[in-house]
Short mmCIF file of C-alpha atoms in Angstrom, two decimals:
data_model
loop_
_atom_site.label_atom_id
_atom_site.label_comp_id
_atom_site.label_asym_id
_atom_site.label_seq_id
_atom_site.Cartn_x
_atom_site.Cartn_y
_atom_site.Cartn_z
CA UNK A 1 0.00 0.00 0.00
CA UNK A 2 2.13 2.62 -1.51
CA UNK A 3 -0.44 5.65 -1.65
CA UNK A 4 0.60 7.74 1.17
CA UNK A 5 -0.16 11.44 0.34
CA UNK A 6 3.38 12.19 0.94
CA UNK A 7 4.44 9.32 -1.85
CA UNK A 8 7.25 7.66 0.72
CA UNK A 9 6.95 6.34 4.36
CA UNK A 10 9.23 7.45 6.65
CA UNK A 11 10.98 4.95 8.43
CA UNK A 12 11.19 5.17 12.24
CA UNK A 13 12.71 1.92 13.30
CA UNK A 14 12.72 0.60 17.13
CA UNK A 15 15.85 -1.43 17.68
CA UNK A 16 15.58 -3.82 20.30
CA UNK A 17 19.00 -6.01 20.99
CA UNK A 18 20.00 -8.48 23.73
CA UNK A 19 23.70 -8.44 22.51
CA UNK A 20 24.79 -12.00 23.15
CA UNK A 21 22.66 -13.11 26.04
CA UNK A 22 19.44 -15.04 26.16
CA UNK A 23 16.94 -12.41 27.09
CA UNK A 24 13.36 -13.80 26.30
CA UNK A 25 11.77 -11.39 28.62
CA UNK A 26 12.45 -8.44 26.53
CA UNK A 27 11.80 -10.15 23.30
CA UNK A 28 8.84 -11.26 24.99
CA UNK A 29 7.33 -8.31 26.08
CA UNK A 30 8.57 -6.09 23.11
CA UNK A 31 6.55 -8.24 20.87
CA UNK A 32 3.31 -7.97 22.98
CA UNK A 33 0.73 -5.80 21.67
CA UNK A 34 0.78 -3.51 24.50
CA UNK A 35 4.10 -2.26 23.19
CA UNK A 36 3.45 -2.52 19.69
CA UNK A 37 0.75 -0.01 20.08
CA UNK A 38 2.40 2.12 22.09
CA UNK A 39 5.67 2.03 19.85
CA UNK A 40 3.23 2.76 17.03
CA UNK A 41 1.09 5.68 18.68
CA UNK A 42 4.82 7.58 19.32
CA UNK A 43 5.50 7.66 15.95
CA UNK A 44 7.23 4.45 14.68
CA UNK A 45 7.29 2.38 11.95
CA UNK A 46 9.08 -0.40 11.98
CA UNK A 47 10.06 -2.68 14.61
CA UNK A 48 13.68 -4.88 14.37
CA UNK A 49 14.99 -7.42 17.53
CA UNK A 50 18.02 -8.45 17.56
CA UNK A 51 17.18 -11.82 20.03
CA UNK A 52 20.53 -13.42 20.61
CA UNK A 53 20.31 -17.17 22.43
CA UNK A 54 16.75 -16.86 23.04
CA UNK A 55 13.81 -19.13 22.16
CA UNK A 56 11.26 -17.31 21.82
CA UNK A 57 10.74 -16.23 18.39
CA UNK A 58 8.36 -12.55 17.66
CA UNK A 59 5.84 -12.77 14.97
CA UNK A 60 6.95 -11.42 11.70
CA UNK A 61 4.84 -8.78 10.64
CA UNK A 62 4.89 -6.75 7.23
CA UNK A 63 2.62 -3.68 8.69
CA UNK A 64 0.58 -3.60 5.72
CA UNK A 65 -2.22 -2.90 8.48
CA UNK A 66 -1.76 0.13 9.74
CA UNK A 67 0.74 -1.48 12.48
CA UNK A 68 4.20 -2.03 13.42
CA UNK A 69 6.14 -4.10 10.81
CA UNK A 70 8.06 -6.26 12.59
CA UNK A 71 10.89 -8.42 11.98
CA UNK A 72 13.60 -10.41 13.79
CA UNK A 73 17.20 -12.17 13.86
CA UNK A 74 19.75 -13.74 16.10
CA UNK A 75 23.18 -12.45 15.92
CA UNK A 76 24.72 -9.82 13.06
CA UNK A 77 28.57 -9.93 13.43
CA UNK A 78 27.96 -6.08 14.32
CA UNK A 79 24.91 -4.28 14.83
CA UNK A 80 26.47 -0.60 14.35
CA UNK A 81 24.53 -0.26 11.20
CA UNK A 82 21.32 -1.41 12.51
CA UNK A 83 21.92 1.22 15.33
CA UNK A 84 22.74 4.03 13.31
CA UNK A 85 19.40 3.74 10.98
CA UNK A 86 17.38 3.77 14.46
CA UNK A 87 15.29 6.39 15.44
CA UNK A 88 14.87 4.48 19.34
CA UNK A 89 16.86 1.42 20.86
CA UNK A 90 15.45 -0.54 23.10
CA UNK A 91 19.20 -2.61 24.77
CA UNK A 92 19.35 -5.00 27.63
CA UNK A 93 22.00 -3.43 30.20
CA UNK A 94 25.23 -5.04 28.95
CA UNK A 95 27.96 -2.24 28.65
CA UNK A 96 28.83 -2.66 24.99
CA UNK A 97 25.51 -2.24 23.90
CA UNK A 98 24.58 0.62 25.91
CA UNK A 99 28.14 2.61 25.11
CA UNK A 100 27.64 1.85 21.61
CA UNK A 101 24.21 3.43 21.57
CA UNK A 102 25.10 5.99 23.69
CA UNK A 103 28.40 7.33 21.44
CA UNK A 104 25.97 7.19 18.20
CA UNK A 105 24.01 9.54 20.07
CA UNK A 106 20.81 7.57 19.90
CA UNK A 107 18.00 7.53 22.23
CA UNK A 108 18.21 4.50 24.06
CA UNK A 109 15.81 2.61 26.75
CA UNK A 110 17.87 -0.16 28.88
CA UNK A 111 15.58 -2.67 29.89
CA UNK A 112 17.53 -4.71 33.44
CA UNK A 113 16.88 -7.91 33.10
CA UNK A 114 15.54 -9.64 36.54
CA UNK A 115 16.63 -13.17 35.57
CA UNK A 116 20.60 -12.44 36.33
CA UNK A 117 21.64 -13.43 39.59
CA UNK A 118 24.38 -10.99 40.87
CA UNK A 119 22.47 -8.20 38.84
CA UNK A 120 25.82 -5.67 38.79
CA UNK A 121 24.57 -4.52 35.22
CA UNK A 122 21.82 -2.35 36.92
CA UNK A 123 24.30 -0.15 38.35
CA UNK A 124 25.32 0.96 35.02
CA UNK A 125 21.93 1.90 34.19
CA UNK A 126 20.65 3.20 36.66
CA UNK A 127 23.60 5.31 37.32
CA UNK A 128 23.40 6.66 33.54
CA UNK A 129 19.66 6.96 34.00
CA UNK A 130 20.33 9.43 36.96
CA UNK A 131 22.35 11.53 34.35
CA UNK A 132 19.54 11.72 32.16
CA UNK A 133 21.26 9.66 29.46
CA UNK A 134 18.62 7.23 28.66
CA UNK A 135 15.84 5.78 30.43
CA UNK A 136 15.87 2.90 32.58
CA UNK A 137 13.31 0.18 32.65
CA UNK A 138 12.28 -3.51 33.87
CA UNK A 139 10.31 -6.09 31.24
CA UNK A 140 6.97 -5.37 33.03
CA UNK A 141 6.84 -1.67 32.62
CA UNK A 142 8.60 -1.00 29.48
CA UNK A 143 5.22 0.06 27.90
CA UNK A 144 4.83 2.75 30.59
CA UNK A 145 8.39 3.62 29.84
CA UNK A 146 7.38 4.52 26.06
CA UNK A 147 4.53 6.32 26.71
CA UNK A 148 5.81 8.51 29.07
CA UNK A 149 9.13 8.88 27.98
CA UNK A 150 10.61 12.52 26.65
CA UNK A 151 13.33 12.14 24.54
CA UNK A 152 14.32 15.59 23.78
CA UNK A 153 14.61 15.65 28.02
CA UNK A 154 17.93 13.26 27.62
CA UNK A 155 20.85 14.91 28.01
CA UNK A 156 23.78 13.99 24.96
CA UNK A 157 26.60 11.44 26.32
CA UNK A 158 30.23 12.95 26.03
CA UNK A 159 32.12 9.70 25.18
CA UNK A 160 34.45 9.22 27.64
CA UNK A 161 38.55 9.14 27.15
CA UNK A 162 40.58 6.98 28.04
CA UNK A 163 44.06 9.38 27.91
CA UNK A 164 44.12 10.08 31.46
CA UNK A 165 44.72 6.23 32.35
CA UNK A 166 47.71 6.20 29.49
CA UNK A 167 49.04 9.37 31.19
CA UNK A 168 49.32 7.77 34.57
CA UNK A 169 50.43 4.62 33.00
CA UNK A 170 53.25 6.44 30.77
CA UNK A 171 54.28 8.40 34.02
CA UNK A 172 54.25 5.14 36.90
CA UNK A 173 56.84 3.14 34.29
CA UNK A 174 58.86 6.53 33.19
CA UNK A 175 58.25 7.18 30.19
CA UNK A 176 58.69 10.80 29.14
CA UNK A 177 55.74 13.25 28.80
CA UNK A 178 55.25 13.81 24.90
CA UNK A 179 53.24 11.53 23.24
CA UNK B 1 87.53 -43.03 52.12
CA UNK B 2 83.65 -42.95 50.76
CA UNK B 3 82.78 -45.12 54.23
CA UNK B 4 84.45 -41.99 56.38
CA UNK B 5 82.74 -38.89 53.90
CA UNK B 6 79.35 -40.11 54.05
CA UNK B 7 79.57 -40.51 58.17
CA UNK B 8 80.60 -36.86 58.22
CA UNK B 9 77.72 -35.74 55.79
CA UNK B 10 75.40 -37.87 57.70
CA UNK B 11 76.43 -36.29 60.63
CA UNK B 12 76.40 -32.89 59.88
CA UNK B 13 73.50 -32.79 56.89
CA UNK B 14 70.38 -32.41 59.02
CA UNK B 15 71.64 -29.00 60.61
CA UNK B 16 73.36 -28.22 56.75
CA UNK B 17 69.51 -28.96 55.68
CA UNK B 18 68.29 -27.10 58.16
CA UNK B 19 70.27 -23.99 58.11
CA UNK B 20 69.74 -24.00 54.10
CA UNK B 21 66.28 -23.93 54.58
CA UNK B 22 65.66 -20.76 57.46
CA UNK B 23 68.12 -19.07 54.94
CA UNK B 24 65.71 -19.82 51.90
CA UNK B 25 62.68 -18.87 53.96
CA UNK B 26 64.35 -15.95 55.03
CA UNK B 27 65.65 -14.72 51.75
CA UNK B 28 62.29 -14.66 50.32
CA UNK B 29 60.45 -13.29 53.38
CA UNK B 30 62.80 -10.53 52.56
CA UNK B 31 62.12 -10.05 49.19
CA UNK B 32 58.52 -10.74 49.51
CA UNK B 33 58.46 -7.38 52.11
CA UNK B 34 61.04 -5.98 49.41
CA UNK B 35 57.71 -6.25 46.64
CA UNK B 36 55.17 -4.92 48.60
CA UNK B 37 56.83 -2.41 49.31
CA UNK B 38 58.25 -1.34 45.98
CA UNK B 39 54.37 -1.92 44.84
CA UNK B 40 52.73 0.66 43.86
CA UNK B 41 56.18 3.30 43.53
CA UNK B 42 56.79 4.17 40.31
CA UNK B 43 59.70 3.01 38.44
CA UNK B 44 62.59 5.17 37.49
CA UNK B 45 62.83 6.74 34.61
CA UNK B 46 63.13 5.22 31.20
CA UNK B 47 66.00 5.64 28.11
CA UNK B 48 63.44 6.50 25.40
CA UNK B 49 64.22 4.09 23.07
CA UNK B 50 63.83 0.98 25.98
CA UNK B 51 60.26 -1.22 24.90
CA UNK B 52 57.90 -3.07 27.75
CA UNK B 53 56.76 -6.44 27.22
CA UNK B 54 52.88 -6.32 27.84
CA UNK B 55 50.40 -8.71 29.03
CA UNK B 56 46.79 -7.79 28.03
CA UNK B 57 44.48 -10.05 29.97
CA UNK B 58 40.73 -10.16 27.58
CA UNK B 59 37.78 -10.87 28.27
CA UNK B 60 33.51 -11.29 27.29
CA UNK B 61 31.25 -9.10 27.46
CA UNK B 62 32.77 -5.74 27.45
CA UNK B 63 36.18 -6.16 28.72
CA UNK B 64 37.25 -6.57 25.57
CA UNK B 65 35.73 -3.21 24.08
CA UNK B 66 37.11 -1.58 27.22
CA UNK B 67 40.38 -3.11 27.15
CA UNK B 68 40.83 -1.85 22.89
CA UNK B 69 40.13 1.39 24.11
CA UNK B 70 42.87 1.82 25.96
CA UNK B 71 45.02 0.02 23.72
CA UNK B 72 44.26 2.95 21.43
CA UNK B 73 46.02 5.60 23.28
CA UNK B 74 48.79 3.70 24.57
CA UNK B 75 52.06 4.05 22.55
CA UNK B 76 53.07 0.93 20.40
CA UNK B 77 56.17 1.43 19.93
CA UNK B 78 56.94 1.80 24.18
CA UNK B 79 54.39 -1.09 24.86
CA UNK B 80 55.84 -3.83 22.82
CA UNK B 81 55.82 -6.93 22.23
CA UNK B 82 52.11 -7.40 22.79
CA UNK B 83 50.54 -10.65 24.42
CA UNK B 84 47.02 -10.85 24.94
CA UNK B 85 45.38 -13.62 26.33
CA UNK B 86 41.56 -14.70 26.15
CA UNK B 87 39.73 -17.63 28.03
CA UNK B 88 39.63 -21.09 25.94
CA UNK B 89 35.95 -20.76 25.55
CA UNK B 90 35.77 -16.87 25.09
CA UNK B 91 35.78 -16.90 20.69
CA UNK B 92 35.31 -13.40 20.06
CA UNK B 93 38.43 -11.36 22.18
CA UNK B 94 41.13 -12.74 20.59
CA UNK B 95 39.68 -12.14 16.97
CA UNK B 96 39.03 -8.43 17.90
CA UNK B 97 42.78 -8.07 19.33
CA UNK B 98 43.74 -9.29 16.02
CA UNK B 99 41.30 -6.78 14.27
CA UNK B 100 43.03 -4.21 16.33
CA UNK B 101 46.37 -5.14 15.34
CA UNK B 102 45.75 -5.90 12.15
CA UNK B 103 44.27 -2.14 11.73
CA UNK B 104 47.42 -1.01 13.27
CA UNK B 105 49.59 -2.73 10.57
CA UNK B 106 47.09 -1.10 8.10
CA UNK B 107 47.41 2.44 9.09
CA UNK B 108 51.69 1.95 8.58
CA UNK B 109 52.84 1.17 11.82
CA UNK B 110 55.89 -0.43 12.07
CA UNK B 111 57.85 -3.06 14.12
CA UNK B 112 54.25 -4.81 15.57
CA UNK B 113 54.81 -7.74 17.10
CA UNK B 114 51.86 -9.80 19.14
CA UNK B 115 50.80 -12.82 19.57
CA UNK B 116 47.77 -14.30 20.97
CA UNK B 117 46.85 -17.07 23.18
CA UNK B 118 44.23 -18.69 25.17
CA UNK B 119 44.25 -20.14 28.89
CA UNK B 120 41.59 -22.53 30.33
CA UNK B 121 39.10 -21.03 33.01
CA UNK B 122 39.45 -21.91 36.34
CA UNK B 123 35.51 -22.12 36.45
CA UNK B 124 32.38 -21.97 34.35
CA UNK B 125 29.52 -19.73 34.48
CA UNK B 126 27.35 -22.31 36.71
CA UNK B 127 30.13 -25.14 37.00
CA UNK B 128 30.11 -26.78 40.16
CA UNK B 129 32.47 -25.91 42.90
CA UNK B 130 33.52 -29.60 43.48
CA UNK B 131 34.98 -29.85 39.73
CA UNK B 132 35.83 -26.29 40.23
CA UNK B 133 38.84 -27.30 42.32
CA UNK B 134 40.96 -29.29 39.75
CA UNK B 135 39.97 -26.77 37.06
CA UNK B 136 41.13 -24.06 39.15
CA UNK B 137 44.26 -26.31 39.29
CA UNK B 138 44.46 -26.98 35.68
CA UNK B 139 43.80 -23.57 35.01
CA UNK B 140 46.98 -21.69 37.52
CA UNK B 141 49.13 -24.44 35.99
CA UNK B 142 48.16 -23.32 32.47
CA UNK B 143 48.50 -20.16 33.65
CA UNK B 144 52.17 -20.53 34.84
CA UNK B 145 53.62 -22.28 31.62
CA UNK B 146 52.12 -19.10 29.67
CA UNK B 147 53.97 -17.02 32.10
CA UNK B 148 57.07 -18.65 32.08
CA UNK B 149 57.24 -18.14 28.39
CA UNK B 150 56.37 -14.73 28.72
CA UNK B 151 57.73 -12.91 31.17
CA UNK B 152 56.22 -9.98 30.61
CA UNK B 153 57.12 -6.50 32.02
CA UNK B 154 53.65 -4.78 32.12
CA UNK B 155 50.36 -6.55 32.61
CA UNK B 156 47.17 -4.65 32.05
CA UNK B 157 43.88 -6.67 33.10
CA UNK B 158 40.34 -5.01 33.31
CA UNK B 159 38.20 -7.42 35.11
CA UNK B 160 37.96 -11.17 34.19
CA UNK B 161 38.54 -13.80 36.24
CA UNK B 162 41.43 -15.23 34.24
CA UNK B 163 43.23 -12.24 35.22
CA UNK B 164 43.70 -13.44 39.35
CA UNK B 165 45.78 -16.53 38.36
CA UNK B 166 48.20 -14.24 35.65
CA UNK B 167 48.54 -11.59 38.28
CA UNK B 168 49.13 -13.58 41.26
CA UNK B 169 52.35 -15.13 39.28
CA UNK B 170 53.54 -11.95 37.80
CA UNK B 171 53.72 -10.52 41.25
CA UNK B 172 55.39 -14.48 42.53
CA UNK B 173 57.92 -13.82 39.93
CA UNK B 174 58.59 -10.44 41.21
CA UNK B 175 59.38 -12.14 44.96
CA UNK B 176 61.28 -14.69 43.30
CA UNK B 177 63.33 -12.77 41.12
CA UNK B 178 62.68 -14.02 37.99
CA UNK B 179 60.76 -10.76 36.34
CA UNK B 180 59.97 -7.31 37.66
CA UNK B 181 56.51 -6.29 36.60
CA UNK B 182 53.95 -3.50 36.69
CA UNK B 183 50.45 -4.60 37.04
CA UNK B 184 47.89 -2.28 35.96
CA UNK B 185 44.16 -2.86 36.67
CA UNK B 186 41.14 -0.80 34.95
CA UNK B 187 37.89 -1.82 36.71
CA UNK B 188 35.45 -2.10 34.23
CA UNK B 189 32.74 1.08 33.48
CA UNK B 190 30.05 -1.28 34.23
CA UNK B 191 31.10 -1.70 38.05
CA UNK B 192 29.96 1.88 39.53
CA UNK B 193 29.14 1.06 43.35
CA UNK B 194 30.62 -2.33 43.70
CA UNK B 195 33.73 -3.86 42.61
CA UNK B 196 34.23 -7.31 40.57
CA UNK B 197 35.44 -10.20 42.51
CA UNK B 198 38.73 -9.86 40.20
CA UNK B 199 38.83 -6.26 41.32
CA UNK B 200 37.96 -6.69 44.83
CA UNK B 201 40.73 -9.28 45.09
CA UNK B 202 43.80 -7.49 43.73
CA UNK B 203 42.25 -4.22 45.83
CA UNK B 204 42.77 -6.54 49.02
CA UNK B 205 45.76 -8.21 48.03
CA UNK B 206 47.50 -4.97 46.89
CA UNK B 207 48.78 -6.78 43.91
CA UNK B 208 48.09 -4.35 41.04
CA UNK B 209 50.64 -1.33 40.97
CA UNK B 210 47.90 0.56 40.16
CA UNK B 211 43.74 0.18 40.42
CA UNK B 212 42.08 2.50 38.33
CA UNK B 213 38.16 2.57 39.11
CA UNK B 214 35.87 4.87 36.12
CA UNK B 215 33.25 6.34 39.04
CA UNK B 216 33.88 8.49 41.66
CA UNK B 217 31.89 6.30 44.33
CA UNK B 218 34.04 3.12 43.76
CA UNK B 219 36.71 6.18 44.95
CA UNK B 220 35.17 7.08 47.73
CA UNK B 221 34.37 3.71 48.78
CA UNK B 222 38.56 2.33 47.78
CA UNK B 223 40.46 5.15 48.74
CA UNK B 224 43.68 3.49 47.40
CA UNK B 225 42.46 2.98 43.81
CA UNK B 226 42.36 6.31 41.43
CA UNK B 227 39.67 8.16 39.91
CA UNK B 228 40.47 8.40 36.21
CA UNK B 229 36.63 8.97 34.67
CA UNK B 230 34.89 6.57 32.17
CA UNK B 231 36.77 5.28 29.69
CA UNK B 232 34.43 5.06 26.98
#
């Protein structure tokens, strides 16, 4: 159904990616209607998941309908290019993901998931969450997340540097100043 | 006469045994204080031309990512020649260290020289802690074959657990004489109020010449490790 008034269909695409983990709860819930509506009602078209080791597979959708088109796959040997056509990423909290996102300058929702035992990957988003550099959310109440969330309210991430360390390094074994 | 030597040696050997051993013991109680001490100072300084043998522990997740990224400020012509080690069953780390040097050769760097190796795990994600004991085993004794072929001068680790067993030998061979190192530790950006177990150790131990943590409440918390920001 190409007979938009504009001619072409803008593409918004929702990125949702568990990196390498198995991470059915976000696959899960992204795929539930609840979401899917919500996703669409903000504005976006298309909806990609990136589901790693999971097993639960999301139902394909073209969006012919007047719906979120939807489509899925397991691994890509990188997703930068699948970030960088987003317009939102939806990430579980692993720190390559999330830094990746986050230097791209995308807006980006981290979804924790409760599964992990030893859950030290919450800290990281929570902390970044604090600094207004994405939003921070569990499975259950990522729909709640979308509809309230503000994206022109996040504040840009300065990528961080890591010349400071290779200063003190350069200095502790002698090594003279220049570079 | 044979009959008359080995009378005196039999005689005598116990305290000779003896007295060989306190001296041992003593020797390296002495250098052991010597190293802990000496951890931590910096070393003097450097003829500019002199190179570093480097260690670069890997690891999954992000260590990796993090570990690249300060690879890419660090001068390859002081910090040479590069080893970096992975876990057996970690596939992707050693493929992006070869990536990274692989770039480096691209972009007409000369005189690289790494290699790249893998060491077994002292335990699996959800491995019992029975077996865990002999693979722990296997695993240091891995660890100290790699060693012993490398030597190496500088050791950077950010957080796996196949860092403890490298570092706990670099700093043995430091006691024992047979290498002086410097072992630097980066505590991963994902570990903001809490350190890692690998991180928590070293802190403790005081093995690492120098702990780096990327928030300030890790700081605050581990007054001896040093603020440096996030890395990435």
């Amino acid at each position: 159904m190409g007979e938009a008034r504009d001619g072409v269909k803008v593409k918004r695409v929702v990125f949702v990616t568990v990196g390498t983990t198995c991470f059915d709860a976000l696959v899960k819930v992204a795929d539930c209607q609840e979401v899917k509506d919500e996703l669409y009602r903000r504005g976006y078209t298309d909806l990609l998941i990136q589901m790693g080791r999971g097993s639960y597979l999301p139902a394909k959708s073209t969006g012919d309908d007047g719906s979120l088109a939807v489509d899925y796959f397991t691994f890509s040997s990188s997703i930068v290019d699948h970030l960088r056509s987003a317009s939102l990423v939806i990430s579980h909290a692993g720190s390559g993901s999330i830094f990746e996102t986050l230097q791209l300058g995308k807006p980006l929702i981290v979804v924790v998931n409760e599964d992990l035992m030893d859950n030290h990957q919450s800290e990281l988003a929570e902390e970044l969450a604090e600094r207004k550099h994405l939003y921070c959310s569990r499975p259950l109440t990522l729909h709640q997340t979308i509809a309230s969330m503000d994206l022109n309210s996040l504040v840009p991430y300065t990528p961080g540097d890591a010349t400071p360390v290779a200063k003190l390094i350069n200095r502790f074994l002698g090594f003279p100043e220049e570079s | 006469m044979e009959k008359n030597t080995s009378c005196f040696f039999s005689n005598s050997s116990p305290n000779l045994v003896i007295t060989c051993f306190v001296a041992f013991i003593t020797i390296i109680l002495v250098r052991f204080l010597y190293v802990i001490y000496r951890t931590g100072k910096p070393l003097n300084k450097r003829t500019p031309q002199q190179t570093l043998s480097t260690l670069i522990v890997l690891g999954s997740g992000g260590h990796t990512a993090e570990m690249i990224n300060l690879l890419l400020v660090l001068q390859k012509d002081r910090f040479t020649p590069r080893f970096y080690i992975a876990a057996a069953t970690d596939n992707m780390s050693l493929q992006k260290a070869r990536v990274f040097e692989n770039s480096l050769v691209d972009s007409g760097v000369k005189g690289i020289s790494a290699e790249f190796m893998q060491i077994y795990r002292s335990r699996e994600v959800g491995q019992s802690y029975v077996t865990s004991v002999w693979t722990t085993l296997v695993a240091t004794a891995h660890a100290l074959w790699l060693m012993i072929k490398i030597r190496p001068q500088v050791v950077l680790c950010n957080g796996p657990g196949t860092c403890i067993p490298l570092c706990v030998i670099a700093f043995i061979f430091k006691v024992v004489g047979i290498r002086w190192s410097s072992i630097f530790y980066v505590e991963s950006i994902a570990r903001v109020k809490r350190l890692s177990l690998s991180g928590l150790l070293l802190y403790k131990l005081q093995i690492a010449d120098q702990f780096f943590v990327q928030w300030p409440q890790l700081q605050r918390k581990y007054p001896r490790a040093r603020y440096v920001g996030c890395l990435m």
